[in-house]
PDB file of N, CA and C in Angstrom:
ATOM      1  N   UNK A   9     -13.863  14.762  -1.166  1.00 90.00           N
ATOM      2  CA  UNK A   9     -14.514  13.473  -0.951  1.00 90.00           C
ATOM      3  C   UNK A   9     -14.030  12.795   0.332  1.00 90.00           C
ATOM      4  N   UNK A  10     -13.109  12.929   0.822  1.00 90.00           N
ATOM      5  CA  UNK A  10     -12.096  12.649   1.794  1.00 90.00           C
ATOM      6  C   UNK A  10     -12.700  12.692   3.594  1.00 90.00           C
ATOM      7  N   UNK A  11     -13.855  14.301   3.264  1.00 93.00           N
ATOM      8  CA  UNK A  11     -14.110  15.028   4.378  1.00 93.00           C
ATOM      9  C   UNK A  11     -15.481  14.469   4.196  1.00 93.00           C
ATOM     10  N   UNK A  12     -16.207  13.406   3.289  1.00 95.00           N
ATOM     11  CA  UNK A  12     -17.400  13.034   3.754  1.00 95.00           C
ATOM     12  C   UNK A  12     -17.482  12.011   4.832  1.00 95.00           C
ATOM     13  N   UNK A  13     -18.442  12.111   5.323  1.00 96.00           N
ATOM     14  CA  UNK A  13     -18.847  11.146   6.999  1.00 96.00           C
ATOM     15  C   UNK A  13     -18.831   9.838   6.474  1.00 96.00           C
ATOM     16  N   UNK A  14     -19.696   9.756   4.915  1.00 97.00           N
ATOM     17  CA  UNK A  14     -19.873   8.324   4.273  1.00 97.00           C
ATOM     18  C   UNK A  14     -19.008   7.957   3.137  1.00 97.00           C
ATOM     19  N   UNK A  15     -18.362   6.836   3.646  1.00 97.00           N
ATOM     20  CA  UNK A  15     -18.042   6.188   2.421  1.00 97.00           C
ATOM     21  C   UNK A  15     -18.411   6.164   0.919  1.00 97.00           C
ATOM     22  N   UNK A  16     -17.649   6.642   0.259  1.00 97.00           N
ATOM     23  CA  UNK A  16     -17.808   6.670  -1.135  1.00 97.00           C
ATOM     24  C   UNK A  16     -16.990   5.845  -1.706  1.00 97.00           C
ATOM     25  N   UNK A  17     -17.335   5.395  -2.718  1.00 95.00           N
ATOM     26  CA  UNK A  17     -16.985   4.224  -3.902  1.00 95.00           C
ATOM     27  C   UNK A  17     -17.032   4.765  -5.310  1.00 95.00           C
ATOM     28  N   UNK A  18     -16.357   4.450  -6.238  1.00 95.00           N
ATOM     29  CA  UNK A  18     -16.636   4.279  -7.436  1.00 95.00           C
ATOM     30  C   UNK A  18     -15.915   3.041  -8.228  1.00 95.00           C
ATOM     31  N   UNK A  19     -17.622   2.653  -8.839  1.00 93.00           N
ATOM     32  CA  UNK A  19     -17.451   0.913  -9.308  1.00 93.00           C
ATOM     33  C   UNK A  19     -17.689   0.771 -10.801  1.00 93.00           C
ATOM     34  N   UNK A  20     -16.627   0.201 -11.674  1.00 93.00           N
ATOM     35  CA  UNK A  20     -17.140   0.208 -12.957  1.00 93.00           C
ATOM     36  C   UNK A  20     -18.498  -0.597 -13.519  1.00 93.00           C
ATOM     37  N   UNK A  21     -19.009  -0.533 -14.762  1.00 89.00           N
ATOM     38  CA  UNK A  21     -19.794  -1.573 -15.077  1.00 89.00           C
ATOM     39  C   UNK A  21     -19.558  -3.027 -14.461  1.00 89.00           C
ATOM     40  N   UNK A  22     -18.547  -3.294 -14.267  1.00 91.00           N
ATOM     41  CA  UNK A  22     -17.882  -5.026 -14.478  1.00 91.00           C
ATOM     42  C   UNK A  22     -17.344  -5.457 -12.742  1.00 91.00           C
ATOM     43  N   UNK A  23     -18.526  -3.942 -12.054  1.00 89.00           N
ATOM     44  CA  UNK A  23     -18.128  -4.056 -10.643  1.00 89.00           C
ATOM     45  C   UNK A  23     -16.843  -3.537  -9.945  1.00 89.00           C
ATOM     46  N   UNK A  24     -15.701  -3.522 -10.517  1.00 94.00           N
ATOM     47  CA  UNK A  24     -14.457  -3.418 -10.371  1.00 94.00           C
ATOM     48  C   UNK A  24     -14.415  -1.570  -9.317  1.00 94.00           C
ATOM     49  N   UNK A  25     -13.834  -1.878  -8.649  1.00 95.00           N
ATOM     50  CA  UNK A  25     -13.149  -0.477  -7.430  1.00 95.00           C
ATOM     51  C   UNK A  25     -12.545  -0.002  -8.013  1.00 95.00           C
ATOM     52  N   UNK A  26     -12.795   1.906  -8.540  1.00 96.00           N
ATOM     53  CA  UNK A  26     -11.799   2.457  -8.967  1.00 96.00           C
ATOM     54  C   UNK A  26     -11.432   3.587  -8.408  1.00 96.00           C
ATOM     55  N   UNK A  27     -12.631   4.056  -7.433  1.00 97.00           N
ATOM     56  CA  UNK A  27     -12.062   5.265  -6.084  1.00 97.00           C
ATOM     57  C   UNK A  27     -12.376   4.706  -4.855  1.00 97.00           C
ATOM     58  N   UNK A  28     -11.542   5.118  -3.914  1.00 97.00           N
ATOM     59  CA  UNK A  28     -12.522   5.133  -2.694  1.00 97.00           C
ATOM     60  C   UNK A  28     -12.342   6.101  -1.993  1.00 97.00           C
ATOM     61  N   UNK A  29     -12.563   6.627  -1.050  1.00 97.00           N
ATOM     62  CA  UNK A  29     -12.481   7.988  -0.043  1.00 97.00           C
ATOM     63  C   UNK A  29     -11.947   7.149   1.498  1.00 97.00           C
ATOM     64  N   UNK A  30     -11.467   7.984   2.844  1.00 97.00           N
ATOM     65  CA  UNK A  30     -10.692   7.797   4.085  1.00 97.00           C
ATOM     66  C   UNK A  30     -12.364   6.682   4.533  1.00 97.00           C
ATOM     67  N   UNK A  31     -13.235   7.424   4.041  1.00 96.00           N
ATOM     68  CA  UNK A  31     -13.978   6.601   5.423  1.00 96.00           C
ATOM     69  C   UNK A  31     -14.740   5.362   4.949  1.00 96.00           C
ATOM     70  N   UNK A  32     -14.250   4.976   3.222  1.00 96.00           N
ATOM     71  CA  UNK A  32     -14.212   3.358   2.893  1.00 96.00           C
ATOM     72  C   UNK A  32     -13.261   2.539   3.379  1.00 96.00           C
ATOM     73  N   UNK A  33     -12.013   3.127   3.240  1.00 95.00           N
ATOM     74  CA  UNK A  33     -11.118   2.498   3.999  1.00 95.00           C
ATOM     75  C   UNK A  33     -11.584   1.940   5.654  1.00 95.00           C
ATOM     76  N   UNK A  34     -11.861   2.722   6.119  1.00 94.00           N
ATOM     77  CA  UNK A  34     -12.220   2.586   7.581  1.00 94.00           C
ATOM     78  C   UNK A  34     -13.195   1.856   7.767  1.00 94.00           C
ATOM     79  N   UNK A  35     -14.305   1.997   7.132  1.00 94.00           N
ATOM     80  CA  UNK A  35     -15.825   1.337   7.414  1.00 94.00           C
ATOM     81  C   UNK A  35     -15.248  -0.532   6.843  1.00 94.00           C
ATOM     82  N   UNK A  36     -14.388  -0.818   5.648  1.00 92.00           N
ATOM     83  CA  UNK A  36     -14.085  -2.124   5.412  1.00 92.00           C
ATOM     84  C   UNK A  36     -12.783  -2.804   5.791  1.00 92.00           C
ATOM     85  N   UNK A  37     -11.917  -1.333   6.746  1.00 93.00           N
ATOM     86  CA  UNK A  37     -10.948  -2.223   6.878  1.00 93.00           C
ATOM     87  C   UNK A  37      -9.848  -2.533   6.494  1.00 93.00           C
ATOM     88  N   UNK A  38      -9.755  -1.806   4.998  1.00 92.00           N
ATOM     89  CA  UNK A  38      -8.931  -2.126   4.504  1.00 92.00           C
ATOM     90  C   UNK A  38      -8.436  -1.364   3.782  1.00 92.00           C
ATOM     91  N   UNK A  39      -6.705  -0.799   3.228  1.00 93.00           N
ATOM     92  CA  UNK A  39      -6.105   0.469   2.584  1.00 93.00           C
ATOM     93  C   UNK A  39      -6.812   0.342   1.408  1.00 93.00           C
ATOM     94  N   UNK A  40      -6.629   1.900   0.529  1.00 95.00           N
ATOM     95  CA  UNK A  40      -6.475   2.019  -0.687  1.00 95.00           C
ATOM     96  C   UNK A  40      -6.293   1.282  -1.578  1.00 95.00           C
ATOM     97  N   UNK A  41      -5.115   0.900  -1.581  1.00 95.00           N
ATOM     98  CA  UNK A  41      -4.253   0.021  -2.751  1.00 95.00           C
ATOM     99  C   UNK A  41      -4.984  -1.329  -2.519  1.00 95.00           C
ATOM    100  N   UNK A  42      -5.882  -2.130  -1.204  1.00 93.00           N
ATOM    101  CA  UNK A  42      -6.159  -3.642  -1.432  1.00 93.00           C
ATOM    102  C   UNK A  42      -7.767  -3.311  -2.316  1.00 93.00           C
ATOM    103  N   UNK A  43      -8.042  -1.902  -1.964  1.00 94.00           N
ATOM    104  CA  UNK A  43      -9.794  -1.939  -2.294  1.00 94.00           C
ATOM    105  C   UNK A  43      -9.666  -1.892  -3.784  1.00 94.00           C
ATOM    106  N   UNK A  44      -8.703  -0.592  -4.333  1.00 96.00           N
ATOM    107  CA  UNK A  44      -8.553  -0.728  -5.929  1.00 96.00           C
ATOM    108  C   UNK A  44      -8.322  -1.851  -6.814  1.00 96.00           C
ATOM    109  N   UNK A  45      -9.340  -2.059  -7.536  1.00 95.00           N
ATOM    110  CA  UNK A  45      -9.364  -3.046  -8.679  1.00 95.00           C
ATOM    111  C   UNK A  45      -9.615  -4.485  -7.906  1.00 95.00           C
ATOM    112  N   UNK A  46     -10.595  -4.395  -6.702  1.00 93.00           N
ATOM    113  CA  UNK A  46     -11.306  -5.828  -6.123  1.00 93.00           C
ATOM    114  C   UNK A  46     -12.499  -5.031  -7.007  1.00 93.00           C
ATOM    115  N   UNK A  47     -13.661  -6.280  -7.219  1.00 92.00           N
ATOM    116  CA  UNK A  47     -14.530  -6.162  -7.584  1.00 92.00           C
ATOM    117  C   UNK A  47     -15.702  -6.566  -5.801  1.00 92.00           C
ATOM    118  N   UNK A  48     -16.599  -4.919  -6.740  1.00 82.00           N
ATOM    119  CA  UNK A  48     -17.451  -4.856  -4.839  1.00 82.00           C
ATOM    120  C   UNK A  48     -18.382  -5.837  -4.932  1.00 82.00           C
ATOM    121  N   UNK A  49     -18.581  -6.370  -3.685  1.00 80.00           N
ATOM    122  CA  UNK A  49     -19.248  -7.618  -3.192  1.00 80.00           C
ATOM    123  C   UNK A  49     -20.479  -7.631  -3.362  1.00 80.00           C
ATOM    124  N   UNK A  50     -21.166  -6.141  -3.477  1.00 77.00           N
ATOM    125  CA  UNK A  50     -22.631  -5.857  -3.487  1.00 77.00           C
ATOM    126  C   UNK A  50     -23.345  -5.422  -5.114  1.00 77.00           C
ATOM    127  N   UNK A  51     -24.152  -5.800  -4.820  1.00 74.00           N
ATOM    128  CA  UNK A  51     -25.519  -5.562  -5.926  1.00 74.00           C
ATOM    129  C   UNK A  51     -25.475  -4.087  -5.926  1.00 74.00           C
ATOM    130  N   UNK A  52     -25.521  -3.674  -7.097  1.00 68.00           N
ATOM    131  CA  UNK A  52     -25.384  -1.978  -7.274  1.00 68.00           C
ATOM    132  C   UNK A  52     -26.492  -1.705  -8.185  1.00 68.00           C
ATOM    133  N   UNK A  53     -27.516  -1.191  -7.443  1.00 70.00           N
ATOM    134  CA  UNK A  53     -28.600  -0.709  -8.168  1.00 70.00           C
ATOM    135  C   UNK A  53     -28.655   0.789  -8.540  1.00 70.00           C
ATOM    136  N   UNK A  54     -28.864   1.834  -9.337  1.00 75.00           N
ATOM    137  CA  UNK A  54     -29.120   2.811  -9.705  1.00 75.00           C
ATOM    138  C   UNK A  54     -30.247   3.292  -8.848  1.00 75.00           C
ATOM    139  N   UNK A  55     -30.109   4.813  -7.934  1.00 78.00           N
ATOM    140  CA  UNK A  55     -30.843   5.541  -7.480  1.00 78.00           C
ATOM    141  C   UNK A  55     -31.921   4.488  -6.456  1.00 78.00           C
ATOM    142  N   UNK A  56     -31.633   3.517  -5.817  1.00 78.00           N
ATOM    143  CA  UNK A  56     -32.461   2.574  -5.009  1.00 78.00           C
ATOM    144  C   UNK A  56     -31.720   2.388  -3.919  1.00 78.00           C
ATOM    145  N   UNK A  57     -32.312   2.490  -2.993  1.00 88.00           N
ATOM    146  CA  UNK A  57     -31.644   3.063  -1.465  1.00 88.00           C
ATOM    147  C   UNK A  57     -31.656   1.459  -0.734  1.00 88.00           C
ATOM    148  N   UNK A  58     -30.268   1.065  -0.566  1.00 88.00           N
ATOM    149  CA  UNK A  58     -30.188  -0.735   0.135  1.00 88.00           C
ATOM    150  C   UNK A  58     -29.686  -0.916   0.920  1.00 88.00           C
ATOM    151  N   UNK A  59     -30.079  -1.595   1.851  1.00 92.00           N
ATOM    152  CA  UNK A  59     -29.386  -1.784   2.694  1.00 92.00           C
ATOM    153  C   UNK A  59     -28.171  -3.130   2.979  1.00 92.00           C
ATOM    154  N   UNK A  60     -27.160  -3.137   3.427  1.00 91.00           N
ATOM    155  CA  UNK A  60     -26.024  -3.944   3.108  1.00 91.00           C
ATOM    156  C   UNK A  60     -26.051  -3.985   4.728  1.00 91.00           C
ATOM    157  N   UNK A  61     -24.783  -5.170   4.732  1.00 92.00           N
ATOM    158  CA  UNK A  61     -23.968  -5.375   5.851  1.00 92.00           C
ATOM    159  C   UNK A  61     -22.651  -5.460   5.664  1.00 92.00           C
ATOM    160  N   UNK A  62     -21.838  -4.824   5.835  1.00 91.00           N
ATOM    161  CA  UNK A  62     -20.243  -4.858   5.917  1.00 91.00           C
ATOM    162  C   UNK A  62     -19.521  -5.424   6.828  1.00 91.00           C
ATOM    163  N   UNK A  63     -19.089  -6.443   6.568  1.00 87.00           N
ATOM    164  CA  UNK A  63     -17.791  -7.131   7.377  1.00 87.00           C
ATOM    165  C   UNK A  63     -17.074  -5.823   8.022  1.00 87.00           C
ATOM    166  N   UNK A  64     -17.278  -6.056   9.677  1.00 85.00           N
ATOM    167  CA  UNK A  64     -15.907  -4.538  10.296  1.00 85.00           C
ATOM    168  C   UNK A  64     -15.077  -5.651  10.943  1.00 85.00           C
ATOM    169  N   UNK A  65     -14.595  -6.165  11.243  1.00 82.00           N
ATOM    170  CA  UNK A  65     -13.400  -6.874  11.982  1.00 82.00           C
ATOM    171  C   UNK A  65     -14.224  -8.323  12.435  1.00 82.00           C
ATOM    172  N   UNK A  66     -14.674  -8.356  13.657  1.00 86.00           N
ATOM    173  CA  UNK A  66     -15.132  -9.578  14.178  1.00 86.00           C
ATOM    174  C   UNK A  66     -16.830  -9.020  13.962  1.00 86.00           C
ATOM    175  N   UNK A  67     -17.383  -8.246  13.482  1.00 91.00           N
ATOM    176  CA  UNK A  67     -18.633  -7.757  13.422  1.00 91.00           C
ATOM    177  C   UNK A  67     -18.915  -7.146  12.050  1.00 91.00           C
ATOM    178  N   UNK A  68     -20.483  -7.209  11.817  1.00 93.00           N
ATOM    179  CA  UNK A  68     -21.073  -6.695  10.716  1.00 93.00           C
ATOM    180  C   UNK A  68     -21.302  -5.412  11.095  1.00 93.00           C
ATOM    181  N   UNK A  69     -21.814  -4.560  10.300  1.00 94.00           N
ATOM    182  CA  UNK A  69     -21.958  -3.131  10.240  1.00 94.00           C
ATOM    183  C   UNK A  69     -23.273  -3.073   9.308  1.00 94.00           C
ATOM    184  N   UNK A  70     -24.501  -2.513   9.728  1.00 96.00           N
ATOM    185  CA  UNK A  70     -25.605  -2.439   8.933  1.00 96.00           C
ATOM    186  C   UNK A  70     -25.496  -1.179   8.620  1.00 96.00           C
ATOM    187  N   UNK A  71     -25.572  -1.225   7.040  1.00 95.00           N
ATOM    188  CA  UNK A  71     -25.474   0.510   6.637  1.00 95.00           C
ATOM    189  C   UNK A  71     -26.469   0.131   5.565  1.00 95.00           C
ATOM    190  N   UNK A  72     -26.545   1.453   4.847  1.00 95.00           N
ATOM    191  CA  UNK A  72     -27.235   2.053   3.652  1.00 95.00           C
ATOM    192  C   UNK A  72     -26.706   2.410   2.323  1.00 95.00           C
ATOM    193  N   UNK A  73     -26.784   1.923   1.107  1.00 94.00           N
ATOM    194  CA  UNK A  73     -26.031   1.981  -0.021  1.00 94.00           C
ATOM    195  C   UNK A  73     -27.351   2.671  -0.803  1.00 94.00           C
ATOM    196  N   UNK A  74     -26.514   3.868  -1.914  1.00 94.00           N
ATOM    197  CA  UNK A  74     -27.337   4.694  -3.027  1.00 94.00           C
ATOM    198  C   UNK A  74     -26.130   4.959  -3.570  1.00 94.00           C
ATOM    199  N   UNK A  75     -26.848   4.453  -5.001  1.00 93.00           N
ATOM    200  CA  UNK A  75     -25.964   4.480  -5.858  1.00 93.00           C
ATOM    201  C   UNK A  75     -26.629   5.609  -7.054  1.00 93.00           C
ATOM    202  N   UNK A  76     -25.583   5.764  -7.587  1.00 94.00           N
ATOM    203  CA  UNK A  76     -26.014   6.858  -8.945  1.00 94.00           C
ATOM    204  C   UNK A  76     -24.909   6.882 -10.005  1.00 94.00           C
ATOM    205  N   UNK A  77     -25.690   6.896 -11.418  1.00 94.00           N
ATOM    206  CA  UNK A  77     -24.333   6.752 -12.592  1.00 94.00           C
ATOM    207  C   UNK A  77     -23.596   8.045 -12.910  1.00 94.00           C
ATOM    208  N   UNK A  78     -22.482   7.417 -12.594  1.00 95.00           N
ATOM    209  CA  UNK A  78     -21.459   8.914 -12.965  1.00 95.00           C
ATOM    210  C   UNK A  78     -20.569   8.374 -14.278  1.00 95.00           C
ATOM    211  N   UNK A  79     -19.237   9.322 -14.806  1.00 95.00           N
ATOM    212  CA  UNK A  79     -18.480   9.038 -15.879  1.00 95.00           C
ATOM    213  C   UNK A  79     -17.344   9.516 -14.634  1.00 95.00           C
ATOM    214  N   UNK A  80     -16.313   8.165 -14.971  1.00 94.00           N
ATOM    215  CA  UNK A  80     -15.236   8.212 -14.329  1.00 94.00           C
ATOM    216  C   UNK A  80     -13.937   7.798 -15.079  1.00 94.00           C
ATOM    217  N   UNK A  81     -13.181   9.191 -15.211  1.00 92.00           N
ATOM    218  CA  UNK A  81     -11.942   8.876 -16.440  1.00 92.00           C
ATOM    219  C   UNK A  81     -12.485   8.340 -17.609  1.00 92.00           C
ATOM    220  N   UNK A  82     -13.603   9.042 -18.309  1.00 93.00           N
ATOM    221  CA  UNK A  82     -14.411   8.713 -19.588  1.00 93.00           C
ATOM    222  C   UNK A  82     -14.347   7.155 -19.562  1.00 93.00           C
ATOM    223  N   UNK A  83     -15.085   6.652 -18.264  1.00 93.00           N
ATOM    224  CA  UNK A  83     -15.781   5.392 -18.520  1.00 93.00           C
ATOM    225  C   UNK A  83     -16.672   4.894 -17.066  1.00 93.00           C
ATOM    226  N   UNK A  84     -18.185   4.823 -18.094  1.00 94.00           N
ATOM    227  CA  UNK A  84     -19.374   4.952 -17.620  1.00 94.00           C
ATOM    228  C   UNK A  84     -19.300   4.259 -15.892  1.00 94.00           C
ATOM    229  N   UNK A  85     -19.220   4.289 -14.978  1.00 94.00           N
ATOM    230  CA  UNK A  85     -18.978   3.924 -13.428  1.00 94.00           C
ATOM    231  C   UNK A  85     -20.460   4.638 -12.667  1.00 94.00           C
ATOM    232  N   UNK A  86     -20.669   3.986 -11.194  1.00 92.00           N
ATOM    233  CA  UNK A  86     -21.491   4.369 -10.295  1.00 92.00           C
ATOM    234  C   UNK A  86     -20.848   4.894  -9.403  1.00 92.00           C
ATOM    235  N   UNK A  87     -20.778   5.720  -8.724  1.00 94.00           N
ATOM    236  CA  UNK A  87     -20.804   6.506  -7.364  1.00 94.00           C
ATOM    237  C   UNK A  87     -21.867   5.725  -6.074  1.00 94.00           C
ATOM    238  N   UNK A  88     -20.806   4.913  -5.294  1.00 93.00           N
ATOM    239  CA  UNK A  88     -21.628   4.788  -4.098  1.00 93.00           C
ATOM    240  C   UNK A  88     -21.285   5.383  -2.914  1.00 93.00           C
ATOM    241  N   UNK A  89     -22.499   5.272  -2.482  1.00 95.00           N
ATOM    242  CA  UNK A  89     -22.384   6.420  -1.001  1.00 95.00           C
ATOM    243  C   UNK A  89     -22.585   5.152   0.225  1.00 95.00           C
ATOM    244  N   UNK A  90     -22.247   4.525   1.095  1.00 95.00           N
ATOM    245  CA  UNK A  90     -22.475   3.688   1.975  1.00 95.00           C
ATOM    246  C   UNK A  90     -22.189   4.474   2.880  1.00 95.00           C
ATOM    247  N   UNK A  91     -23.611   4.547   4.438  1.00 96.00           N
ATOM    248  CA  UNK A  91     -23.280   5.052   5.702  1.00 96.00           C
ATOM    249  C   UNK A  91     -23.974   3.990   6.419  1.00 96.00           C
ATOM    250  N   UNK A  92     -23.213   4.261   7.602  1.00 96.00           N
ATOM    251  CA  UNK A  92     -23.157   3.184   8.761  1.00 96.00           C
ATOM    252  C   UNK A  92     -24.335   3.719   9.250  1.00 96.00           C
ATOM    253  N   UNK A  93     -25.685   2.909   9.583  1.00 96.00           N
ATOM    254  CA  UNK A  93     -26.419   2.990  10.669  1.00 96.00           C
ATOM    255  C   UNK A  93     -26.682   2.315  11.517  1.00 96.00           C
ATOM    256  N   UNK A  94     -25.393   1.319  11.756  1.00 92.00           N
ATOM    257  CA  UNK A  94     -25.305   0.088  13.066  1.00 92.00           C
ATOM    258  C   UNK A  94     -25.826   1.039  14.726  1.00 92.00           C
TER     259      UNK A  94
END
């Protein structure tokens, strides 16, 4: 997951961060340990392709969010994929 180009996420029902991959870190900015257990800022729709803006430092970042339901540590979570198309 590490070696994908896009940011990946995984968000529980209740929103809450419980993975992220090198190039979430990078695309928001911020380590591992601050992203785990924030709850994500965005609307998480199932299989509906959205577009977001991400805070990068002094600038937004227009990317693309698809989400899809996965089971993570036997409890029901989404898999998001966010890529930058600024």
């Amino acid at each position: 997951l590490d070696a994908s180009p896009d940011a990946i996420l995984v968000v529980n029902a209740h929103g809450v961060v419980r993975y992220v991959n090198q190039t979430a870190t990078r695309l928001f900015e911020r380590n591992t340990t601050d992203l785990l257990g924030e709850v994500l800022g965005f609307s998480v729709r199932d299989g509906e392709l959205s577009e977001i803006e991400v805070p990068n430092g002094k600038e937004m970042r227009q990317c693309e969010m698809r989400v899809v339901p996965i089971e993570w540590n036997l409890e029901s979570c989404s898999l998001a994929t966010i890529r930058d198309i600024t």
